[in-house]
Tab-separated table of C-alpha atoms in Angstrom:
chain	number	residue	atom	x	y	z
A	1	GLY	CA	-40.089	-66.436	290.011
A	2	ASN	CA	-40.573	-68.292	293.666
A	3	SER	CA	-42.410	-66.544	296.293
A	4	VAL	CA	-43.973	-67.512	300.074
A	5	THR	CA	-46.556	-65.592	301.574
A	6	GLN	CA	-47.597	-66.125	305.139
A	7	MET	CA	-49.995	-64.548	307.464
A	8	GLU	CA	-48.658	-61.414	309.392
A	9	GLY	CA	-48.433	-61.568	312.879
A	10	PRO	CA	-48.113	-61.094	316.040
A	11	VAL	CA	-50.768	-64.226	316.532
A	12	THR	CA	-51.580	-63.890	320.532
A	13	LEU	CA	-53.144	-67.073	321.886
A	14	SER	CA	-53.846	-68.568	325.275
A	15	GLU	CA	-52.289	-71.874	326.316
A	16	GLU	CA	-54.101	-74.950	324.981
A	17	ALA	CA	-55.665	-72.944	322.280
A	18	PHE	CA	-55.558	-74.227	318.646
A	19	LEU	CA	-53.111	-72.596	316.326
A	20	THR	CA	-52.928	-72.179	312.540
A	21	ILE	CA	-50.470	-70.346	310.400
A	22	ASN	CA	-51.204	-69.791	307.052
A	23	CYS	CA	-48.642	-70.193	304.357
A	24	THR	CA	-49.130	-70.157	300.454
A	25	TYR	CA	-46.523	-70.224	297.607
A	26	THR	CA	-45.843	-69.683	294.236
A	27	ALA	CA	-43.308	-71.662	292.374
A	28	THR	CA	-42.491	-73.585	289.218
A	29	GLY	CA	-42.225	-77.402	289.345
A	30	TYR	CA	-42.510	-79.632	292.452
A	31	PRO	CA	-40.595	-77.330	295.263
A	32	SER	CA	-40.077	-79.008	298.699
A	33	LEU	CA	-41.743	-76.899	301.856
A	34	PHE	CA	-40.317	-76.448	305.204
A	35	TRP	CA	-41.409	-74.633	308.264
A	36	TYR	CA	-38.799	-73.306	310.495
A	37	VAL	CA	-39.042	-72.012	314.163
A	38	GLN	CA	-36.809	-69.337	315.869
A	39	TYR	CA	-36.766	-69.001	319.444
A	40	PRO	CA	-35.835	-65.444	320.832
A	41	GLY	CA	-32.022	-64.861	320.469
A	42	GLU	CA	-31.579	-68.131	318.759
A	43	GLY	CA	-30.918	-69.455	314.930
A	44	LEU	CA	-33.760	-71.039	313.054
A	45	GLN	CA	-34.504	-74.721	313.564
A	46	LEU	CA	-36.164	-76.829	311.029
A	47	LEU	CA	-39.514	-78.011	312.648
A	48	LEU	CA	-41.057	-79.780	309.609
A	49	LYS	CA	-40.859	-80.744	305.872
A	50	ALA	CA	-42.774	-82.218	302.929
A	51	THR	CA	-41.447	-82.658	299.573
A	52	LYS	CA	-44.228	-83.766	297.484
A	53	ALA	CA	-47.860	-82.980	297.165
A	54	ASP	CA	-50.246	-84.417	299.978
A	55	ASP	CA	-47.231	-85.301	302.072
A	56	LYS	CA	-47.834	-84.358	305.902
A	57	GLY	CA	-44.921	-82.997	307.896
A	58	SER	CA	-45.229	-83.433	311.693
A	59	ASN	CA	-42.930	-82.654	314.679
A	60	LYS	CA	-43.464	-81.657	318.132
A	61	GLY	CA	-47.309	-81.511	317.681
A	62	PHE	CA	-47.246	-79.614	314.821
A	63	GLU	CA	-48.471	-80.659	311.341
A	64	ALA	CA	-48.588	-79.130	307.780
A	65	THR	CA	-50.038	-80.801	304.707
A	66	TYR	CA	-48.549	-79.948	301.406
A	67	ARG	CA	-51.555	-79.052	299.105
A	68	LYS	CA	-50.443	-78.677	295.473
A	69	GLU	CA	-54.264	-77.789	294.467
A	70	THR	CA	-54.324	-74.925	296.857
A	71	THR	CA	-50.396	-74.014	296.731
A	72	SER	CA	-50.486	-74.068	300.488
A	73	PHE	CA	-48.589	-75.528	303.453
A	74	HIS	CA	-50.739	-74.225	306.582
A	75	LEU	CA	-48.847	-74.926	310.195
A	76	GLU	CA	-51.031	-76.197	312.722
A	77	LYS	CA	-51.071	-77.391	316.490
A	78	GLY	CA	-53.949	-78.502	318.471
A	79	SER	CA	-52.702	-77.095	321.867
A	80	VAL	CA	-50.127	-74.580	322.199
A	81	GLN	CA	-47.829	-74.212	325.264
A	82	VAL	CA	-46.083	-70.931	326.484
A	83	SER	CA	-42.972	-72.786	325.037
A	84	ASP	CA	-44.251	-72.579	321.646
A	85	SER	CA	-43.720	-68.749	321.567
A	86	ALA	CA	-41.487	-67.943	318.942
A	87	VAL	CA	-41.441	-66.518	315.315
A	88	TYR	CA	-42.207	-69.397	312.488
A	89	PHE	CA	-40.926	-69.139	308.981
A	90	CYS	CA	-42.428	-71.089	305.999
A	91	ALA	CA	-39.920	-71.775	303.041
A	92	LEU	CA	-39.607	-73.248	299.724
A	93	ASP	CA	-36.760	-75.002	297.646
A	94	ALA	CA	-37.714	-75.215	294.367
A	95	GLY	CA	-35.855	-78.306	293.393
A	96	ALA	CA	-33.191	-79.020	291.142
A	97	ASP	CA	-33.108	-75.773	289.242
A	98	SER	CA	-32.676	-73.761	292.534
A	99	TRP	CA	-29.123	-74.825	293.481
A	100	GLY	CA	-30.378	-75.479	297.056
A	101	LYS	CA	-31.777	-71.807	297.625
A	102	LEU	CA	-34.633	-71.466	300.403
A	103	GLN	CA	-37.205	-68.711	299.999
A	104	PHE	CA	-38.589	-67.506	303.176
A	105	GLY	CA	-41.851	-65.932	304.279
A	106	ALA	CA	-41.635	-63.067	306.338
A	107	GLY	CA	-42.441	-64.842	309.539
A	108	THR	CA	-45.004	-65.250	311.914
A	109	GLN	CA	-44.477	-64.236	315.616
A	110	VAL	CA	-46.855	-66.283	317.812
A	111	VAL	CA	-47.044	-65.173	321.641
A	112	VAL	CA	-48.798	-68.045	323.869
A	113	THR	CA	-50.031	-66.572	327.302
A	114	PRO	CA	-50.475	-68.654	330.541
B	1	ASN	CA	-20.941	-82.921	316.128
B	2	ALA	CA	-20.999	-79.051	316.446
B	3	GLY	CA	-22.896	-78.611	313.582
B	4	VAL	CA	-22.695	-75.036	312.123
B	5	THR	CA	-20.527	-72.697	314.109
B	6	GLN	CA	-20.567	-69.013	313.403
B	7	THR	CA	-18.119	-66.549	314.791
B	8	PRO	CA	-18.175	-63.929	316.269
B	9	LYS	CA	-21.392	-63.780	317.629
B	10	PHE	CA	-21.465	-59.748	317.916
B	11	GLN	CA	-19.381	-57.410	316.049
B	12	VAL	CA	-19.422	-53.637	315.966
B	13	LEU	CA	-17.693	-52.125	312.997
B	14	LYS	CA	-17.130	-48.544	312.151
B	15	THR	CA	-18.256	-47.365	308.275
B	16	GLY	CA	-15.696	-48.367	305.683
B	17	GLN	CA	-14.057	-51.079	307.608
B	18	SER	CA	-13.666	-54.666	306.337
B	19	MET	CA	-14.209	-57.844	308.225
B	20	THR	CA	-15.064	-61.748	307.784
B	21	LEU	CA	-17.718	-63.506	309.053
B	22	GLN	CA	-16.544	-67.248	309.791
B	23	CYS	CA	-18.736	-70.229	309.155
B	24	ALA	CA	-17.674	-73.800	309.721
B	25	GLN	CA	-19.650	-77.086	309.433
B	26	ASP	CA	-18.663	-80.643	310.450
B	27	MET	CA	-21.441	-82.420	308.856
B	28	ASN	CA	-19.647	-82.858	305.164
B	29	HIS	CA	-22.750	-81.087	304.123
B	30	GLU	CA	-22.375	-79.828	300.239
B	31	TYR	CA	-24.775	-77.016	300.421
B	32	MET	CA	-24.159	-73.920	302.580
B	33	SER	CA	-25.714	-70.401	302.476
B	34	TRP	CA	-25.325	-67.184	304.081
B	35	TYR	CA	-28.687	-65.187	305.174
B	36	ARG	CA	-29.179	-62.003	306.324
B	37	GLN	CA	-32.224	-61.081	308.716
B	38	ASP	CA	-33.589	-57.835	309.264
B	39	PRO	CA	-36.740	-56.893	311.047
B	40	GLY	CA	-39.994	-57.286	309.053
B	41	MET	CA	-38.105	-58.702	306.106
B	42	GLY	CA	-37.459	-62.219	306.974
B	43	LEU	CA	-34.279	-63.614	305.657
B	44	ARG	CA	-32.844	-62.768	302.402
B	45	LEU	CA	-30.142	-64.890	300.729
B	46	ILE	CA	-26.456	-63.064	300.291
B	47	HIS	CA	-24.549	-65.860	298.661
B	48	TYR	CA	-24.786	-69.479	298.462
B	49	SER	CA	-22.358	-72.737	297.282
B	50	VAL	CA	-23.224	-75.800	296.169
B	51	GLY	CA	-19.914	-77.522	296.780
B	52	ALA	CA	-16.200	-76.661	297.345
B	53	GLY	CA	-15.074	-74.112	294.597
B	54	ILE	CA	-18.680	-73.397	293.679
B	55	THR	CA	-20.288	-70.256	294.553
B	56	ASP	CA	-22.838	-68.023	293.340
B	57	GLN	CA	-24.834	-64.658	294.154
B	58	GLY	CA	-28.240	-64.531	295.923
B	59	GLU	CA	-30.771	-61.880	296.433
B	60	VAL	CA	-28.630	-59.235	298.348
B	61	PRO	CA	-25.013	-59.699	297.172
B	62	ASN	CA	-23.823	-56.252	297.067
B	63	GLY	CA	-21.081	-55.598	299.366
B	64	TYR	CA	-20.458	-58.956	300.418
B	65	ASN	CA	-17.790	-61.621	298.718
B	66	VAL	CA	-17.634	-65.345	299.468
B	67	SER	CA	-15.268	-67.927	298.584
B	68	ARG	CA	-15.741	-72.050	299.306
B	69	SER	CA	-11.967	-73.582	299.359
B	70	THR	CA	-13.230	-76.534	301.714
B	71	THR	CA	-16.205	-78.402	302.233
B	72	GLU	CA	-15.909	-77.211	305.695
B	73	ASP	CA	-15.837	-73.469	305.424
B	74	PHE	CA	-17.922	-70.674	304.015
B	75	PRO	CA	-16.401	-66.965	305.187
B	76	LEU	CA	-18.570	-64.015	304.435
B	77	ARG	CA	-16.421	-61.064	303.665
B	78	LEU	CA	-17.464	-57.486	304.009
B	79	LEU	CA	-15.566	-55.235	301.689
B	80	SER	CA	-16.323	-52.136	303.089
B	81	ALA	CA	-19.049	-51.931	305.777
B	82	ALA	CA	-21.968	-49.663	305.611
B	83	PRO	CA	-24.716	-48.873	308.381
B	84	SER	CA	-27.305	-50.666	306.044
B	85	GLN	CA	-25.439	-53.721	306.660
B	86	THR	CA	-26.395	-53.777	310.187
B	87	SER	CA	-28.284	-56.746	310.605
B	88	VAL	CA	-28.181	-60.532	312.080
B	89	TYR	CA	-26.282	-62.999	309.632
B	90	PHE	CA	-26.970	-66.735	309.640
B	91	CYS	CA	-25.036	-69.130	307.985
B	92	ALA	CA	-26.882	-72.528	307.069
B	93	SER	CA	-25.965	-75.869	305.573
B	94	LYS	CA	-27.356	-79.105	304.211
B	95	ARG	CA	-26.356	-82.396	302.888
B	96	SER	CA	-28.647	-82.066	299.342
B	97	SER	CA	-31.559	-80.681	297.819
B	98	ASN	CA	-34.561	-81.968	299.477
B	99	TYR	CA	-32.927	-81.977	302.865
B	100	GLY	CA	-33.792	-78.912	305.409
B	101	TYR	CA	-31.030	-76.594	306.620
B	102	THR	CA	-29.209	-76.490	309.831
B	103	PHE	CA	-28.563	-72.937	311.009
B	104	GLY	CA	-25.761	-71.428	312.762
B	105	SER	CA	-26.805	-69.224	315.706
B	106	GLY	CA	-25.922	-66.018	314.066
B	107	THR	CA	-23.651	-62.888	314.194
B	108	ARG	CA	-25.297	-59.857	315.257
B	109	LEU	CA	-23.245	-56.950	313.143
B	110	THR	CA	-23.680	-53.222	313.899
B	111	VAL	CA	-22.285	-50.894	311.488
B	112	VAL	CA	-21.716	-47.385	312.996
């Protein structure tokens, strides 16, 4: 079956540090890949997505590249801010056969200190 | 647009009680889903729908019912609440397969 594995947290960083959150997946076919962010007490927000191999999704300074050869979709940001403190979820949609179902990773908590 | 609206935001139930969590979207999205979020377990799919009149079970459907009589509404019914159903519940909708989901703000349910 489909699955998503992401690095465990919490990840604690100082402001302006470089952030990487690893995400790897297992899926048949050609899934679409997503990163969602959840700020404390809120629902999930779509951060970025990529729908085919070698696509790069980007938003708010975050980037992730869909690497089919390594089945990965790592999230990166060059200089984090305190306001980036949140839980980040990697997710995949397996495509037409999945009927819109999203498979989520367990989430990675990121804490950015001043 | 209001997006995805969930009610109530908080609820406390006694074991054995039933209730309905409401979810409505005003974006004319075909796909809708219910997830529950538990500490350390990410989000798990309860039920989903790909259009009015079409629903199916997700990963953890036991104890829950859904129906989709209109495109806008996708209520989740707890038939007989159990403490194991204490969780945060999220409803989400999207236009079609390659789009990302829009999530509601969640319902925090406690079953005592």
